Amino acid sequence: RRNIFTLPADRVMGLSATHTRYDDEETDQIENYFGKVCFEYTIADAIRDGRLCHYTYHPHFVEMTDREQEEYRTLQYELFKIQKVLEGNLAPDDRERLQRKETTLRTNKIPQILKKAANKRSVYEQVIAREFTDDYRSIIFCEASKDIAVIM
């Protein structure tokens, strides 16, 4: 997989709902490549302009299983070790390899534990039974189409 920030281009445009990352270095990479934010359109702007309806957001927390917690801790520790090694002097190839591994952990492996948490289904079922009656029309957002089967 190629790093987007190394692609040569005369012009670039980045569109993102979340260009600011938890990691300042990642945000800096984005801004160094694409430039500073030139236009923002917030949820409040969209509601004010009639592009988005008012809504309420109700997060429901899911407890990880012991196995998920252990896997999460193991991967977090692996990420920590990689980040410590990256602080030192490394050959360019070694640095690139570790950066790819760090990115995979942070953007794929660790989030997948949370996305696939085993206890989500029981929380879905409780929320739907309690909150979604025949009296209301509702939209249930599913990140991936395979998630629909879980809530149907």
PDB file of C-alpha atoms in Angstrom:
ATOM      1  CA  ARG A   1       0.000   0.000   0.000  1.00  0.00           C
ATOM      2  CA  ARG A   2       1.436   3.375  -0.999  1.00  0.00           C
ATOM      3  CA  ASN A   3       1.518   6.291   1.378  1.00  0.00           C
ATOM      4  CA  ILE A   4      -0.779   8.997   0.013  1.00  0.00           C
ATOM      5  CA  PHE A   5       1.576  11.718   1.234  1.00  0.00           C
ATOM      6  CA  THR A   6       4.285  10.567  -1.197  1.00  0.00           C
ATOM      7  CA  LEU A   7       2.127  10.748  -4.328  1.00  0.00           C
ATOM      8  CA  PRO A   8       3.347  13.504  -6.667  1.00  0.00           C
ATOM      9  CA  ALA A   9       0.591  15.895  -7.663  1.00  0.00           C
ATOM     10  CA  ASP A  10       0.333  19.430  -8.998  1.00  0.00           C
ATOM     11  CA  ARG A  11      -2.886  19.988  -7.082  1.00  0.00           C
ATOM     12  CA  VAL A  12      -4.514  18.158  -4.197  1.00  0.00           C
ATOM     13  CA  MET A  13      -7.851  18.489  -2.462  1.00  0.00           C
ATOM     14  CA  GLY A  14      -8.759  16.748   0.759  1.00  0.00           C
ATOM     15  CA  LEU A  15     -12.331  16.355   1.947  1.00  0.00           C
ATOM     16  CA  SER A  16     -12.763  15.017   5.435  1.00  0.00           C
ATOM     17  CA  ALA A  17     -15.207  15.182   8.274  1.00  0.00           C
ATOM     18  CA  THR A  18     -12.358  14.496  10.677  1.00  0.00           C
ATOM     19  CA  HIS A  19      -9.080  15.894   9.409  1.00  0.00           C
ATOM     20  CA  THR A  20      -7.905  16.570  12.969  1.00  0.00           C
ATOM     21  CA  ARG A  21      -6.576  13.342  14.440  1.00  0.00           C
ATOM     22  CA  TYR A  22      -5.904  12.228  17.999  1.00  0.00           C
ATOM     23  CA  ASP A  23      -2.253  12.072  17.017  1.00  0.00           C
ATOM     24  CA  ASP A  24      -0.840  15.570  16.339  1.00  0.00           C
ATOM     25  CA  GLU A  25       1.821  14.089  14.052  1.00  0.00           C
ATOM     26  CA  GLU A  26      -0.858  12.556  11.846  1.00  0.00           C
ATOM     27  CA  THR A  27      -2.748  15.866  11.713  1.00  0.00           C
ATOM     28  CA  ASP A  28       0.509  17.623  10.791  1.00  0.00           C
ATOM     29  CA  GLN A  29       1.094  15.130   7.949  1.00  0.00           C
ATOM     30  CA  ILE A  30      -2.370  15.820   6.581  1.00  0.00           C
ATOM     31  CA  GLU A  31      -1.952  19.595   6.809  1.00  0.00           C
ATOM     32  CA  ASN A  32       1.581  19.505   5.359  1.00  0.00           C
ATOM     33  CA  TYR A  33       0.305  17.615   2.325  1.00  0.00           C
ATOM     34  CA  PHE A  34      -3.099  19.219   1.778  1.00  0.00           C
ATOM     35  CA  GLY A  35      -2.539  22.586   3.447  1.00  0.00           C
ATOM     36  CA  LYS A  36      -4.557  24.201   6.209  1.00  0.00           C
ATOM     37  CA  VAL A  37      -8.335  23.936   6.351  1.00  0.00           C
ATOM     38  CA  CYS A  38      -9.803  26.469   3.925  1.00  0.00           C
ATOM     39  CA  PHE A  39     -13.498  25.822   4.567  1.00  0.00           C
ATOM     40  CA  GLU A  40     -15.483  24.274   7.386  1.00  0.00           C
ATOM     41  CA  TYR A  41     -19.130  23.327   7.389  1.00  0.00           C
ATOM     42  CA  THR A  42     -20.241  22.083  10.776  1.00  0.00           C
ATOM     43  CA  ILE A  43     -23.230  20.006  11.798  1.00  0.00           C
ATOM     44  CA  ALA A  44     -24.674  23.163  13.361  1.00  0.00           C
ATOM     45  CA  ASP A  45     -24.264  24.961  10.006  1.00  0.00           C
ATOM     46  CA  ALA A  46     -26.039  22.123   8.193  1.00  0.00           C
ATOM     47  CA  ILE A  47     -28.945  22.155  10.677  1.00  0.00           C
ATOM     48  CA  ARG A  48     -29.201  25.951  10.465  1.00  0.00           C
ATOM     49  CA  ASP A  49     -29.225  25.783   6.654  1.00  0.00           C
ATOM     50  CA  GLY A  50     -31.893  23.060   6.587  1.00  0.00           C
ATOM     51  CA  ARG A  51     -29.489  20.484   5.105  1.00  0.00           C
ATOM     52  CA  LEU A  52     -29.640  18.280   8.195  1.00  0.00           C
ATOM     53  CA  CYS A  53     -32.521  17.770  10.614  1.00  0.00           C
ATOM     54  CA  HIS A  54     -32.189  18.126  14.355  1.00  0.00           C
ATOM     55  CA  TYR A  55     -31.356  14.804  15.917  1.00  0.00           C
ATOM     56  CA  THR A  56     -30.448  13.261  19.220  1.00  0.00           C
ATOM     57  CA  TYR A  57     -27.444  11.024  19.671  1.00  0.00           C
ATOM     58  CA  HIS A  58     -27.653   8.196  22.185  1.00  0.00           C
ATOM     59  CA  PRO A  59     -24.443   6.180  22.520  1.00  0.00           C
ATOM     60  CA  HIS A  60     -24.748   2.784  24.160  1.00  0.00           C
ATOM     61  CA  PHE A  61     -21.607   1.385  25.683  1.00  0.00           C
ATOM     62  CA  VAL A  62     -20.581  -2.224  25.226  1.00  0.00           C
ATOM     63  CA  GLU A  63     -18.297  -4.086  27.577  1.00  0.00           C
ATOM     64  CA  MET A  64     -15.527  -6.100  25.947  1.00  0.00           C
ATOM     65  CA  THR A  65     -15.147  -9.761  26.781  1.00  0.00           C
ATOM     66  CA  ASP A  66     -12.064 -10.889  28.702  1.00  0.00           C
ATOM     67  CA  ARG A  67     -10.538 -12.194  25.469  1.00  0.00           C
ATOM     68  CA  GLU A  68     -11.211  -8.903  23.656  1.00  0.00           C
ATOM     69  CA  GLN A  69      -9.745  -6.911  26.541  1.00  0.00           C
ATOM     70  CA  GLU A  70      -6.614  -9.063  26.533  1.00  0.00           C
ATOM     71  CA  GLU A  71      -6.204  -8.742  22.755  1.00  0.00           C
ATOM     72  CA  TYR A  72      -6.797  -4.976  22.992  1.00  0.00           C
ATOM     73  CA  ARG A  73      -4.172  -4.594  25.752  1.00  0.00           C
ATOM     74  CA  THR A  74      -1.677  -6.740  23.824  1.00  0.00           C
ATOM     75  CA  LEU A  75      -2.063  -4.689  20.643  1.00  0.00           C
ATOM     76  CA  GLN A  76      -1.931  -1.391  22.558  1.00  0.00           C
ATOM     77  CA  TYR A  77       1.326  -2.519  24.187  1.00  0.00           C
ATOM     78  CA  GLU A  78       2.716  -3.564  20.789  1.00  0.00           C
ATOM     79  CA  LEU A  79       1.781  -0.119  19.437  1.00  0.00           C
ATOM     80  CA  PHE A  80       3.497   1.557  22.403  1.00  0.00           C
ATOM     81  CA  LYS A  81       6.705  -0.441  21.796  1.00  0.00           C
ATOM     82  CA  ILE A  82       6.729   0.456  18.093  1.00  0.00           C
ATOM     83  CA  GLN A  83       6.230   4.140  18.881  1.00  0.00           C
ATOM     84  CA  LYS A  84       9.154   4.049  21.325  1.00  0.00           C
ATOM     85  CA  VAL A  85      11.422   2.410  18.711  1.00  0.00           C
ATOM     86  CA  LEU A  86      10.349   5.008  16.121  1.00  0.00           C
ATOM     87  CA  GLU A  87      11.620   7.753  18.448  1.00  0.00           C
ATOM     88  CA  GLY A  88      15.176   6.482  17.868  1.00  0.00           C
ATOM     89  CA  ASN A  89      17.504   6.419  14.881  1.00  0.00           C
ATOM     90  CA  LEU A  90      16.502   3.820  12.316  1.00  0.00           C
ATOM     91  CA  ALA A  91      17.452   2.931   8.785  1.00  0.00           C
ATOM     92  CA  PRO A  92      14.850   4.328   6.349  1.00  0.00           C
ATOM     93  CA  ASP A  93      13.593   0.847   5.390  1.00  0.00           C
ATOM     94  CA  ASP A  94      13.185  -0.166   9.042  1.00  0.00           C
ATOM     95  CA  ARG A  95      11.404   3.116   9.842  1.00  0.00           C
ATOM     96  CA  GLU A  96       9.011   2.652   6.915  1.00  0.00           C
ATOM     97  CA  ARG A  97       8.272  -0.962   7.896  1.00  0.00           C
ATOM     98  CA  LEU A  98       7.534   0.027  11.511  1.00  0.00           C
ATOM     99  CA  GLN A  99       5.419   2.988  10.437  1.00  0.00           C
ATOM    100  CA  ARG A 100       3.307   0.671   8.251  1.00  0.00           C
ATOM    101  CA  LYS A 101       2.898  -1.714  11.178  1.00  0.00           C
ATOM    102  CA  GLU A 102       1.980   1.192  13.488  1.00  0.00           C
ATOM    103  CA  THR A 103      -0.623   2.431  11.013  1.00  0.00           C
ATOM    104  CA  THR A 104      -2.104  -1.057  10.635  1.00  0.00           C
ATOM    105  CA  LEU A 105      -2.409  -1.439  14.397  1.00  0.00           C
ATOM    106  CA  ARG A 106      -3.912   2.019  14.915  1.00  0.00           C
ATOM    107  CA  THR A 107      -6.281   2.114  11.963  1.00  0.00           C
ATOM    108  CA  ASN A 108      -7.198  -1.530  11.469  1.00  0.00           C
ATOM    109  CA  LYS A 109      -6.385  -4.145  14.099  1.00  0.00           C
ATOM    110  CA  ILE A 110      -7.218  -2.200  17.279  1.00  0.00           C
ATOM    111  CA  PRO A 111     -10.430  -0.618  15.915  1.00  0.00           C
ATOM    112  CA  GLN A 112     -11.578  -4.029  14.627  1.00  0.00           C
ATOM    113  CA  ILE A 113     -11.642  -5.366  18.195  1.00  0.00           C
ATOM    114  CA  LEU A 114     -14.060  -2.591  19.134  1.00  0.00           C
ATOM    115  CA  LYS A 115     -16.126  -2.859  15.937  1.00  0.00           C
ATOM    116  CA  LYS A 116     -16.575  -6.606  16.351  1.00  0.00           C
ATOM    117  CA  ALA A 117     -17.160  -6.686  20.115  1.00  0.00           C
ATOM    118  CA  ALA A 118     -19.145  -9.824  20.912  1.00  0.00           C
ATOM    119  CA  ASN A 119     -21.472  -8.070  23.364  1.00  0.00           C
ATOM    120  CA  LYS A 120     -22.770  -5.622  20.742  1.00  0.00           C
ATOM    121  CA  ARG A 121     -25.572  -7.913  19.617  1.00  0.00           C
ATOM    122  CA  SER A 122     -27.209  -8.078  23.063  1.00  0.00           C
ATOM    123  CA  VAL A 123     -26.980  -4.290  23.374  1.00  0.00           C
ATOM    124  CA  TYR A 124     -28.528  -3.889  19.881  1.00  0.00           C
ATOM    125  CA  GLU A 125     -31.371  -6.182  20.884  1.00  0.00           C
ATOM    126  CA  GLN A 126     -31.999  -4.337  24.171  1.00  0.00           C
ATOM    127  CA  VAL A 127     -31.978  -0.914  22.532  1.00  0.00           C
ATOM    128  CA  ILE A 128     -34.238  -1.933  19.669  1.00  0.00           C
ATOM    129  CA  ALA A 129     -36.730  -3.645  22.002  1.00  0.00           C
ATOM    130  CA  ARG A 130     -36.783  -0.640  24.327  1.00  0.00           C
ATOM    131  CA  GLU A 131     -36.452   2.319  21.964  1.00  0.00           C
ATOM    132  CA  PHE A 132     -37.866   1.363  18.568  1.00  0.00           C
ATOM    133  CA  THR A 133     -41.597   0.787  18.571  1.00  0.00           C
ATOM    134  CA  ASP A 134     -44.046   0.577  15.677  1.00  0.00           C
ATOM    135  CA  ASP A 135     -45.115   4.152  16.457  1.00  0.00           C
ATOM    136  CA  TYR A 136     -41.933   5.677  15.060  1.00  0.00           C
ATOM    137  CA  ARG A 137     -40.082   5.790  11.800  1.00  0.00           C
ATOM    138  CA  SER A 138     -36.400   5.444  12.539  1.00  0.00           C
ATOM    139  CA  ILE A 139     -33.055   5.279  10.836  1.00  0.00           C
ATOM    140  CA  ILE A 140     -30.477   2.882  12.214  1.00  0.00           C
ATOM    141  CA  PHE A 141     -26.970   3.535  10.932  1.00  0.00           C
ATOM    142  CA  CYS A 142     -24.827   0.505  10.216  1.00  0.00           C
ATOM    143  CA  GLU A 143     -21.224   1.051   9.246  1.00  0.00           C
ATOM    144  CA  ALA A 144     -21.166  -1.934   6.925  1.00  0.00           C
ATOM    145  CA  SER A 145     -23.975  -3.768   5.161  1.00  0.00           C
ATOM    146  CA  LYS A 146     -23.035  -7.008   6.956  1.00  0.00           C
ATOM    147  CA  ASP A 147     -24.012  -5.283  10.242  1.00  0.00           C
ATOM    148  CA  ILE A 148     -27.642  -5.111   9.112  1.00  0.00           C
ATOM    149  CA  ALA A 149     -28.052  -8.839   9.653  1.00  0.00           C
ATOM    150  CA  VAL A 150     -27.066  -8.384  13.301  1.00  0.00           C
ATOM    151  CA  ILE A 151     -29.885  -5.948  14.037  1.00  0.00           C
ATOM    152  CA  MET A 152     -32.610  -7.407  11.856  1.00  0.00           C
TER     153      MET A 152
END
